[in-house]
mmCIF file of C-alpha atoms and ligand atoms in Angstrom:
data_model
loop_
_atom_site.group_PDB
_atom_site.id
_atom_site.type_symbol
_atom_site.label_atom_id
_atom_site.label_comp_id
_atom_site.label_asym_id
_atom_site.label_seq_id
_atom_site.Cartn_x
_atom_site.Cartn_y
_atom_site.Cartn_z
ATOM 1 C CA ALA A 1 76.507 196.711 16.445
ATOM 2 C CA LYS A 2 79.271 199.128 15.734
ATOM 3 C CA GLU A 3 80.258 200.680 12.462
ATOM 4 C CA VAL A 4 83.780 199.859 11.439
ATOM 5 C CA GLY A 5 85.614 201.081 8.375
ATOM 6 C CA ARG A 6 83.817 201.566 5.093
ATOM 7 C CA SER A 7 80.295 200.160 4.917
ATOM 8 C CA ASP A 8 80.528 196.866 6.778
ATOM 9 C CA TRP A 9 78.826 196.492 10.148
ATOM 10 C CA GLN A 10 80.275 194.452 12.892
ATOM 11 C CA LEU A 11 77.711 192.507 14.900
ATOM 12 C CA TYR A 12 80.209 190.973 17.233
ATOM 13 C CA SER A 13 82.560 193.317 18.939
ATOM 14 C CA PRO A 14 86.035 191.903 19.436
ATOM 15 C CA LEU A 15 86.016 193.934 22.643
ATOM 16 C CA MET A 16 83.938 191.163 24.218
ATOM 17 C CA ASP A 17 87.004 188.954 24.510
ATOM 18 C CA SER A 18 89.437 191.724 25.177
ATOM 19 C CA GLU A 19 91.355 192.603 28.260
ATOM 20 C CA THR A 20 89.040 195.579 28.721
ATOM 21 C CA TYR A 21 86.022 193.346 28.963
ATOM 22 C CA LYS A 22 87.780 190.984 31.327
ATOM 23 C CA SER A 23 88.920 193.788 33.631
ATOM 24 C CA TYR A 24 85.429 195.267 33.641
ATOM 25 C CA HIS A 25 84.113 192.015 35.097
ATOM 26 C CA LEU A 26 87.040 191.602 37.444
ATOM 27 C CA GLU A 27 86.560 195.086 38.805
ATOM 28 C CA LYS A 28 82.864 194.506 39.423
ATOM 29 C CA GLY A 29 83.768 191.211 41.051
ATOM 30 C CA LEU A 30 86.337 192.895 43.272
ATOM 31 C CA ARG A 31 83.880 195.455 44.592
ATOM 32 C CA ASN A 32 81.461 192.713 45.362
ATOM 33 C CA ALA A 33 84.135 190.522 46.944
ATOM 34 C CA LEU A 34 84.798 193.093 49.641
ATOM 35 C CA LEU A 35 81.110 193.154 50.528
ATOM 36 C CA GLN A 36 80.683 189.379 50.335
ATOM 37 C CA ASP A 37 83.769 188.515 52.341
ATOM 38 C CA GLU A 38 85.416 186.492 49.566
ATOM 39 C CA PHE A 39 88.968 187.385 50.564
ATOM 40 C CA PHE A 40 91.230 185.613 52.998
ATOM 41 C CA ILE A 41 94.899 185.696 53.856
ATOM 42 C CA GLU A 42 97.617 183.069 53.654
ATOM 43 C CA TYR A 43 100.959 183.509 55.360
ATOM 44 C CA GLN A 44 104.337 182.385 54.052
ATOM 45 C CA PRO A 45 107.229 181.896 56.477
ATOM 46 C CA LYS A 46 110.625 183.495 56.053
ATOM 47 C CA VAL A 47 113.304 181.498 57.833
ATOM 48 C CA HIS A 48 116.957 181.752 58.816
ATOM 49 C CA THR A 49 118.805 180.032 55.959
ATOM 50 C CA ASN A 50 120.937 177.743 58.101
ATOM 51 C CA SER A 51 118.904 176.995 61.214
ATOM 52 C CA ARG A 52 115.525 177.139 59.440
ATOM 53 C CA GLU A 53 114.076 178.946 62.429
ATOM 54 C CA ILE A 54 111.054 181.052 61.545
ATOM 55 C CA ASP A 55 111.912 184.755 61.444
ATOM 56 C CA SER A 56 108.741 186.392 60.185
ATOM 57 C CA ILE A 57 105.837 185.743 57.829
ATOM 58 C CA GLU A 58 104.418 187.474 54.755
ATOM 59 C CA ALA A 59 100.688 188.085 54.389
ATOM 60 C CA LEU A 60 99.410 187.235 50.892
ATOM 61 C CA ILE A 61 95.830 187.999 49.942
ATOM 62 C CA ARG A 62 93.643 185.307 48.393
ATOM 63 C CA TRP A 63 90.364 185.634 46.548
ATOM 64 C CA ASN A 64 87.943 182.774 46.237
ATOM 65 C CA HIS A 65 85.192 183.770 43.815
ATOM 66 C CA PRO A 66 81.995 181.682 44.121
ATOM 67 C CA GLU A 67 81.964 180.918 40.369
ATOM 68 C CA TRP A 68 85.454 181.610 39.062
ATOM 69 C CA GLY A 69 87.227 179.879 41.935
ATOM 70 C CA ARG A 70 90.612 181.173 42.981
ATOM 71 C CA VAL A 71 91.648 184.383 41.250
ATOM 72 C CA SER A 72 95.380 185.137 41.416
ATOM 73 C CA PRO A 73 96.537 188.387 43.025
ATOM 74 C CA GLU A 74 98.762 188.753 39.941
ATOM 75 C CA ASP A 75 95.492 189.369 38.072
ATOM 76 C CA PHE A 76 93.443 191.429 40.492
ATOM 77 C CA ILE A 77 96.028 193.514 42.377
ATOM 78 C CA PRO A 78 97.163 195.458 39.279
ATOM 79 C CA LEU A 79 93.517 196.155 38.502
ATOM 80 C CA ALA A 80 92.775 197.255 42.062
ATOM 81 C CA GLU A 81 95.817 199.545 41.803
ATOM 82 C CA GLU A 82 94.135 201.391 38.959
ATOM 83 C CA THR A 83 91.162 202.221 41.146
ATOM 84 C CA HIS A 84 90.379 203.285 44.674
ATOM 85 C CA LEU A 85 89.901 199.604 45.539
ATOM 86 C CA ILE A 86 93.566 199.067 46.385
ATOM 87 C CA ILE A 87 93.054 201.319 49.404
ATOM 88 C CA GLU A 88 90.011 199.450 50.692
ATOM 89 C CA LEU A 89 91.736 196.161 50.014
ATOM 90 C CA GLY A 90 94.910 197.324 51.744
ATOM 91 C CA ASP A 91 92.951 198.499 54.789
ATOM 92 C CA TRP A 92 91.201 195.127 54.855
ATOM 93 C CA VAL A 93 94.549 193.310 54.862
ATOM 94 C CA ILE A 94 96.074 195.497 57.585
ATOM 95 C CA GLN A 95 93.036 195.039 59.814
ATOM 96 C CA HIS A 96 92.903 191.277 59.312
ATOM 97 C CA VAL A 97 96.614 190.841 59.936
ATOM 98 C CA CYS A 98 96.350 192.748 63.229
ATOM 99 C CA LYS A 99 93.297 190.730 64.216
ATOM 100 C CA GLN A 100 95.146 187.503 63.390
ATOM 101 C CA LEU A 101 98.178 188.542 65.439
ATOM 102 C CA GLN A 102 95.896 189.271 68.365
ATOM 103 C CA GLN A 103 94.269 185.844 68.015
ATOM 104 C CA TRP A 104 97.628 184.055 67.960
ATOM 105 C CA LYS A 105 98.676 186.037 71.032
ATOM 106 C CA ASN A 106 95.460 185.053 72.804
ATOM 107 C CA GLN A 107 96.239 181.419 72.001
ATOM 108 C CA GLY A 108 99.444 181.892 73.950
ATOM 109 C CA LEU A 109 101.672 181.744 70.866
ATOM 110 C CA GLN A 110 104.952 183.582 70.484
ATOM 111 C CA ILE A 111 104.147 185.824 67.508
ATOM 112 C CA VAL A 112 106.616 186.903 64.805
ATOM 113 C CA PRO A 113 106.566 190.036 62.633
ATOM 114 C CA VAL A 114 104.216 190.029 59.650
ATOM 115 C CA SER A 115 105.022 191.776 56.412
ATOM 116 C CA ILE A 116 102.214 193.325 54.431
ATOM 117 C CA ASN A 117 102.460 194.262 50.767
ATOM 118 C CA VAL A 118 101.381 197.851 50.414
ATOM 119 C CA SER A 119 100.735 199.973 47.357
ATOM 120 C CA SER A 120 102.273 203.434 47.274
ATOM 121 C CA LYS A 121 98.859 204.759 46.342
ATOM 122 C CA HIS A 122 97.659 203.530 49.737
ATOM 123 C CA LEU A 123 100.740 204.773 51.556
ATOM 124 C CA LEU A 124 100.154 208.227 50.099
ATOM 125 C CA LYS A 125 96.523 208.419 51.112
ATOM 126 C CA SER A 126 96.142 211.178 53.678
ATOM 127 C CA GLY A 127 95.752 209.787 57.175
ATOM 128 C CA PHE A 128 97.510 206.501 56.359
ATOM 129 C CA VAL A 129 99.942 206.749 59.274
ATOM 130 C CA GLU A 130 97.201 207.574 61.779
ATOM 131 C CA HIS A 131 95.016 204.805 60.417
ATOM 132 C CA VAL A 132 97.800 202.240 60.833
ATOM 133 C CA GLN A 133 98.479 203.492 64.351
ATOM 134 C CA GLN A 134 94.815 203.273 65.305
ATOM 135 C CA THR A 135 94.467 199.761 63.935
ATOM 136 C CA LEU A 136 97.570 198.582 65.779
ATOM 137 C CA ALA A 137 96.348 200.159 69.014
ATOM 138 C CA HIS A 138 92.876 198.678 68.612
ATOM 139 C CA TYR A 139 94.290 195.139 68.411
ATOM 140 C CA ASN A 140 97.010 195.886 70.933
ATOM 141 C CA ILE A 141 99.853 195.043 68.514
ATOM 142 C CA ASP A 142 103.300 196.581 68.866
ATOM 143 C CA PRO A 143 104.306 198.428 65.630
ATOM 144 C CA SER A 144 107.550 196.421 65.483
ATOM 145 C CA PHE A 145 105.434 193.407 64.483
ATOM 146 C CA ILE A 146 104.492 195.065 61.201
ATOM 147 C CA GLU A 147 106.716 195.413 58.160
ATOM 148 C CA PHE A 148 105.491 196.972 54.937
ATOM 149 C CA GLU A 149 106.825 195.597 51.670
ATOM 150 C CA VAL A 150 106.935 198.136 48.884
ATOM 151 C CA THR A 151 108.245 197.736 45.360
ATOM 152 C CA GLU A 152 110.743 200.019 43.751
ATOM 153 C CA SER A 153 108.535 200.831 40.804
ATOM 154 C CA SER A 154 105.835 201.978 43.197
ATOM 155 C CA ILE A 155 107.999 204.446 45.129
ATOM 156 C CA ILE A 156 109.552 205.991 42.073
ATOM 157 C CA GLN A 157 106.679 208.296 41.212
ATOM 158 C CA TYR A 158 106.292 210.332 44.376
ATOM 159 C CA GLU A 159 109.656 209.761 45.985
ATOM 160 C CA GLU A 160 109.707 212.668 48.430
ATOM 161 C CA HIS A 161 106.204 212.092 49.710
ATOM 162 C CA VAL A 162 106.675 208.318 50.053
ATOM 163 C CA LYS A 163 109.879 208.875 51.974
ATOM 164 C CA LYS A 164 108.103 211.230 54.376
ATOM 165 C CA VAL A 165 105.371 208.688 55.155
ATOM 166 C CA MET A 166 107.960 205.922 55.558
ATOM 167 C CA ASP A 167 109.966 208.052 57.969
ATOM 168 C CA GLU A 168 106.887 208.748 60.104
ATOM 169 C CA LEU A 169 106.063 205.053 60.316
ATOM 170 C CA LYS A 170 109.662 204.069 61.018
ATOM 171 C CA LYS A 171 109.631 206.539 63.892
ATOM 172 C CA ILE A 172 106.870 204.542 65.602
ATOM 173 C CA GLY A 173 108.679 201.245 64.995
ATOM 174 C CA VAL A 174 107.188 199.884 61.770
ATOM 175 C CA THR A 175 109.840 198.491 59.397
ATOM 176 C CA PHE A 176 110.082 198.496 55.604
ATOM 177 C CA ALA A 177 111.250 196.006 53.013
ATOM 178 C CA LEU A 178 112.117 196.752 49.418
ATOM 179 C CA ASP A 179 110.306 194.036 47.474
ATOM 180 C CA ASP A 180 111.228 192.511 44.105
ATOM 181 C CA PHE A 181 114.671 194.057 44.300
ATOM 182 C CA GLY A 182 116.518 194.048 40.996
ATOM 183 C CA THR A 183 113.460 194.323 38.791
ATOM 184 C CA GLY A 184 112.947 198.072 39.127
ATOM 185 C CA PHE A 185 115.007 201.117 38.251
ATOM 186 C CA SER A 186 117.886 203.114 39.717
ATOM 187 C CA SER A 187 118.018 200.704 42.616
ATOM 188 C CA LEU A 188 121.175 201.985 44.207
ATOM 189 C CA SER A 189 120.013 205.499 44.943
ATOM 190 C CA HIS A 190 116.833 204.135 46.478
ATOM 191 C CA LEU A 191 118.811 201.992 48.861
ATOM 192 C CA LYS A 192 120.700 205.042 49.996
ATOM 193 C CA ASP A 193 117.788 207.474 50.287
ATOM 194 C CA PHE A 194 115.001 205.356 51.704
ATOM 195 C CA GLU A 195 116.817 203.332 54.344
ATOM 196 C CA PHE A 196 114.874 200.114 54.022
ATOM 197 C CA ASN A 197 115.415 197.609 56.817
ATOM 198 C CA THR A 198 115.124 194.643 54.495
ATOM 199 C CA LEU A 199 115.866 193.877 50.895
ATOM 200 C CA LYS A 200 114.072 191.073 49.103
ATOM 201 C CA ILE A 201 115.845 189.635 46.080
ATOM 202 C CA ASP A 202 113.259 188.967 43.420
ATOM 203 C CA LYS A 203 112.531 185.340 42.645
ATOM 204 C CA THR A 204 113.476 185.708 38.984
ATOM 205 C CA PHE A 205 117.101 186.135 40.100
ATOM 206 C CA ILE A 206 116.920 183.221 42.516
ATOM 207 C CA GLN A 207 115.474 180.980 39.816
ATOM 208 C CA HIS A 208 118.527 181.663 37.660
ATOM 209 C CA ALA A 209 121.044 181.933 40.469
ATOM 210 C CA THR A 210 122.517 178.513 39.669
ATOM 211 C CA ASP A 211 122.807 179.127 35.902
ATOM 212 C CA LYS A 212 126.247 180.732 36.096
ATOM 213 C CA GLY A 213 125.081 183.553 33.857
ATOM 214 C CA LYS A 214 124.626 187.252 34.363
ATOM 215 C CA GLN A 215 121.777 186.717 36.791
ATOM 216 C CA GLN A 216 124.066 184.782 39.083
ATOM 217 C CA ALA A 217 126.555 187.629 38.992
ATOM 218 C CA ILE A 218 123.777 190.079 39.789
ATOM 219 C CA THR A 219 122.523 187.966 42.700
ATOM 220 C CA LYS A 220 126.037 187.799 44.156
ATOM 221 C CA SER A 221 126.435 191.561 43.812
ATOM 222 C CA ILE A 222 123.078 192.230 45.465
ATOM 223 C CA LEU A 223 124.104 190.076 48.426
ATOM 224 C CA TYR A 224 127.446 191.819 48.647
ATOM 225 C CA LEU A 225 125.824 195.239 48.468
ATOM 226 C CA ALA A 226 123.154 194.467 51.056
ATOM 227 C CA HIS A 227 125.757 193.179 53.487
ATOM 228 C CA ALA A 228 127.916 196.243 52.964
ATOM 229 C CA LEU A 229 124.894 198.422 53.722
ATOM 230 C CA ASN A 230 124.028 196.372 56.809
ATOM 231 C CA MET A 231 120.637 195.395 55.486
ATOM 232 C CA LYS A 232 118.715 192.245 56.136
ATOM 233 C CA VAL A 233 118.475 190.255 52.878
ATOM 234 C CA ILE A 234 115.827 187.721 52.003
ATOM 235 C CA ALA A 235 115.887 185.542 48.910
ATOM 236 C CA GLU A 236 112.347 184.910 47.701
ATOM 237 C CA GLY A 237 111.068 182.045 45.584
ATOM 238 C CA VAL A 238 113.644 179.492 46.724
ATOM 239 C CA GLU A 239 112.534 176.128 45.341
ATOM 240 C CA THR A 240 115.515 173.811 44.884
ATOM 241 C CA LYS A 241 118.388 172.383 46.935
ATOM 242 C CA GLU A 242 120.823 173.861 44.419
ATOM 243 C CA GLN A 243 119.416 177.344 44.949
ATOM 244 C CA LEU A 244 119.584 176.829 48.699
ATOM 245 C CA ALA A 245 123.226 175.705 48.499
ATOM 246 C CA PHE A 246 124.098 178.747 46.411
ATOM 247 C CA LEU A 247 122.459 181.069 48.953
ATOM 248 C CA GLN A 248 124.225 179.368 51.846
ATOM 249 C CA LYS A 249 127.552 179.662 50.084
ATOM 250 C CA HIS A 250 126.994 183.362 49.514
ATOM 251 C CA GLU A 251 125.730 183.965 53.022
ATOM 252 C CA CYS A 252 122.203 185.060 52.330
ATOM 253 C CA SER A 253 120.773 185.051 55.855
ATOM 254 C CA PHE A 254 117.085 184.532 55.152
ATOM 255 C CA ILE A 255 115.063 182.538 52.656
ATOM 256 C CA GLN A 256 111.427 182.262 51.636
ATOM 257 C CA GLY A 257 109.981 179.841 49.111
ATOM 258 C CA TYR A 258 108.347 176.527 48.403
ATOM 259 C CA ILE A 259 111.437 174.655 49.629
ATOM 260 C CA VAL A 260 110.504 175.829 53.131
ATOM 261 C CA SER A 261 106.746 176.259 52.931
ATOM 262 C CA GLN A 262 104.015 177.370 50.569
ATOM 263 C CA PRO A 263 101.839 180.238 51.755
ATOM 264 C CA ALA A 264 99.669 178.598 54.422
ATOM 265 C CA ALA A 265 96.475 179.020 56.412
ATOM 266 C CA PRO A 266 96.621 180.601 59.885
ATOM 267 C CA GLN A 267 96.141 177.197 61.596
ATOM 268 C CA LYS A 268 99.255 175.861 59.866
ATOM 269 C CA ILE A 269 101.202 178.968 60.885
ATOM 270 C CA ALA A 270 100.085 178.418 64.487
ATOM 271 C CA GLU A 271 101.768 174.979 64.304
ATOM 272 C CA TYR A 272 104.945 176.566 62.949
ATOM 273 C CA LEU A 273 104.918 179.071 65.794
ATOM 274 C CA LYS A 274 104.743 176.231 68.315
ATOM 275 C CA LYS A 275 107.597 174.337 66.656
ATOM 276 C CA PRO A 276 109.561 177.164 65.061
ATOM 277 C CA PHE A 277 112.182 175.175 63.095
ATOM 278 C CA LEU A 278 110.878 174.356 59.633
HETATM 279 P P1 C2E B 301 105.182 189.225 45.929
HETATM 280 O O1 C2E B 301 104.935 190.209 47.021
HETATM 281 O O2 C2E B 301 106.483 189.308 45.233
HETATM 282 O O3 C2E B 301 104.917 187.800 46.568
HETATM 283 C C1 C2E B 301 105.648 186.641 46.241
HETATM 284 C C2 C2E B 301 104.854 185.730 45.345
HETATM 285 O O4 C2E B 301 105.631 184.557 45.065
HETATM 286 C C3 C2E B 301 103.568 185.214 45.970
HETATM 287 O O5 C2E B 301 102.632 185.041 44.922
HETATM 288 C C4 C2E B 301 103.998 183.844 46.538
HETATM 289 O O6 C2E B 301 102.917 182.958 46.714
HETATM 290 C C5 C2E B 301 104.927 183.397 45.445
HETATM 291 N N1 C2E B 301 105.925 182.417 45.899
HETATM 292 C C6 C2E B 301 106.368 182.192 47.143
HETATM 293 N N2 C2E B 301 107.315 181.230 47.157
HETATM 294 C C7 C2E B 301 107.484 180.832 45.874
HETATM 295 C C8 C2E B 301 108.335 179.868 45.237
HETATM 296 O O7 C2E B 301 109.144 179.176 45.854
HETATM 297 N N3 C2E B 301 108.232 179.781 43.893
HETATM 298 C C9 C2E B 301 107.359 180.534 43.155
HETATM 299 N N4 C2E B 301 107.326 180.354 41.842
HETATM 300 N N5 C2E B 301 106.544 181.453 43.736
HETATM 301 C C10 C2E B 301 106.615 181.613 45.079
HETATM 302 P P2 C2E B 301 101.116 185.485 45.092
HETATM 303 O O8 C2E B 301 100.643 185.179 46.454
HETATM 304 O O9 C2E B 301 100.375 184.948 43.918
HETATM 305 O O10 C2E B 301 101.178 187.063 44.983
HETATM 306 C C11 C2E B 301 101.573 187.710 43.807
HETATM 307 C C12 C2E B 301 101.784 189.177 44.022
HETATM 308 O O11 C2E B 301 100.551 189.827 44.331
HETATM 309 C C13 C2E B 301 102.710 189.502 45.189
HETATM 310 O O12 C2E B 301 104.045 189.364 44.790
HETATM 311 C C14 C2E B 301 102.294 190.923 45.490
HETATM 312 O O13 C2E B 301 102.917 191.820 44.608
HETATM 313 C C15 C2E B 301 100.802 190.884 45.201
HETATM 314 N N6 C2E B 301 100.084 190.724 46.473
HETATM 315 C C16 C2E B 301 99.761 189.574 47.150
HETATM 316 N N7 C2E B 301 99.076 189.849 48.280
HETATM 317 C C17 C2E B 301 98.966 191.197 48.342
HETATM 318 C C18 C2E B 301 98.359 192.112 49.276
HETATM 319 O O14 C2E B 301 97.811 191.751 50.326
HETATM 320 N N8 C2E B 301 98.439 193.448 48.959
HETATM 321 C C19 C2E B 301 99.056 193.905 47.823
HETATM 322 N N9 C2E B 301 99.091 195.234 47.589
HETATM 323 N N10 C2E B 301 99.652 193.076 46.944
HETATM 324 C C20 C2E B 301 99.606 191.744 47.200
HETATM 325 CA CA1 CA B 302 106.044 190.811 48.797
HETATM 326 CA CA1 CA B 303 108.505 189.868 45.983
HETATM 327 CA CA1 CA B 304 106.565 190.046 42.827
#
């Protein structure tokens, strides 16, 4: 019981239902999940808009909790970001992606690059570059098969340092994508300074791209800008034929979204790699 205000005692703390309480349990669950092997990875294809040939795939982490069932990364990634866990989780993803690429290679499949979402907190951890290099070497994967996706909001805080790490990784052949483009801040200067290989237009723009409103105008301008800067552009979250038609009309070269494929298990991806037109 906790004393609140004047002389009344509260037997039931409203904290029990609060976000704080929920995140406390989630965080405990997360720590345990790493030990209990509750994570796995699904991969979502990115394809050439017109030919539908697979270009690359994005690794998306999944958590299957024995009691809670599937927990969305939208819920646990932000929490992991607040703690050291994002680094352990990120290392887990990088290692498993490399291992998966090696397995596909051993099955005789023609592999494609995999993009991995990475937190700037992880990127900035000392030894990150060496660790990535060691993992790639261990699984015998060429660095050009790895792309890191970073969000604008995550690079904003330690710009100089992030840029330095990115430059070191680019030097060995790893590429970088700017994720969720359009949702962050001061986007234009970041495009100039960081030299991302790829720009991913956030799905909120794509979902409104056919509305003829401001978001459509923004989407068109992003495409125009990316082309002018010679960047590879990917529209994410493409769901409808109308959205697809819009992107074709405005020459967006790559698409990703449910209209092509949901994030899928490695076995499904192996089928795609054998028959690479989706
Ligand atoms: P994101 O990187 O922007 O990933 C795209 C999200 O959109 C994914 O959600 C994907 O499943 C979903 N998506 C794909 N196509 C469609 C579509 O056509 N329509 C709609 N409505 N959604 C689509 P998911 O897998 O739940 O991941 C959510 C976020 O969690 C990711 O957003 C990313 O920020 C984070 N995340 C996921 N996996 C990892 C990871 O391994 N490491 C880190 N640091 N973050 C991750
Ligand atoms: Ca992403
Ligand atoms: Ca995204
Ligand atoms: Ca997102």
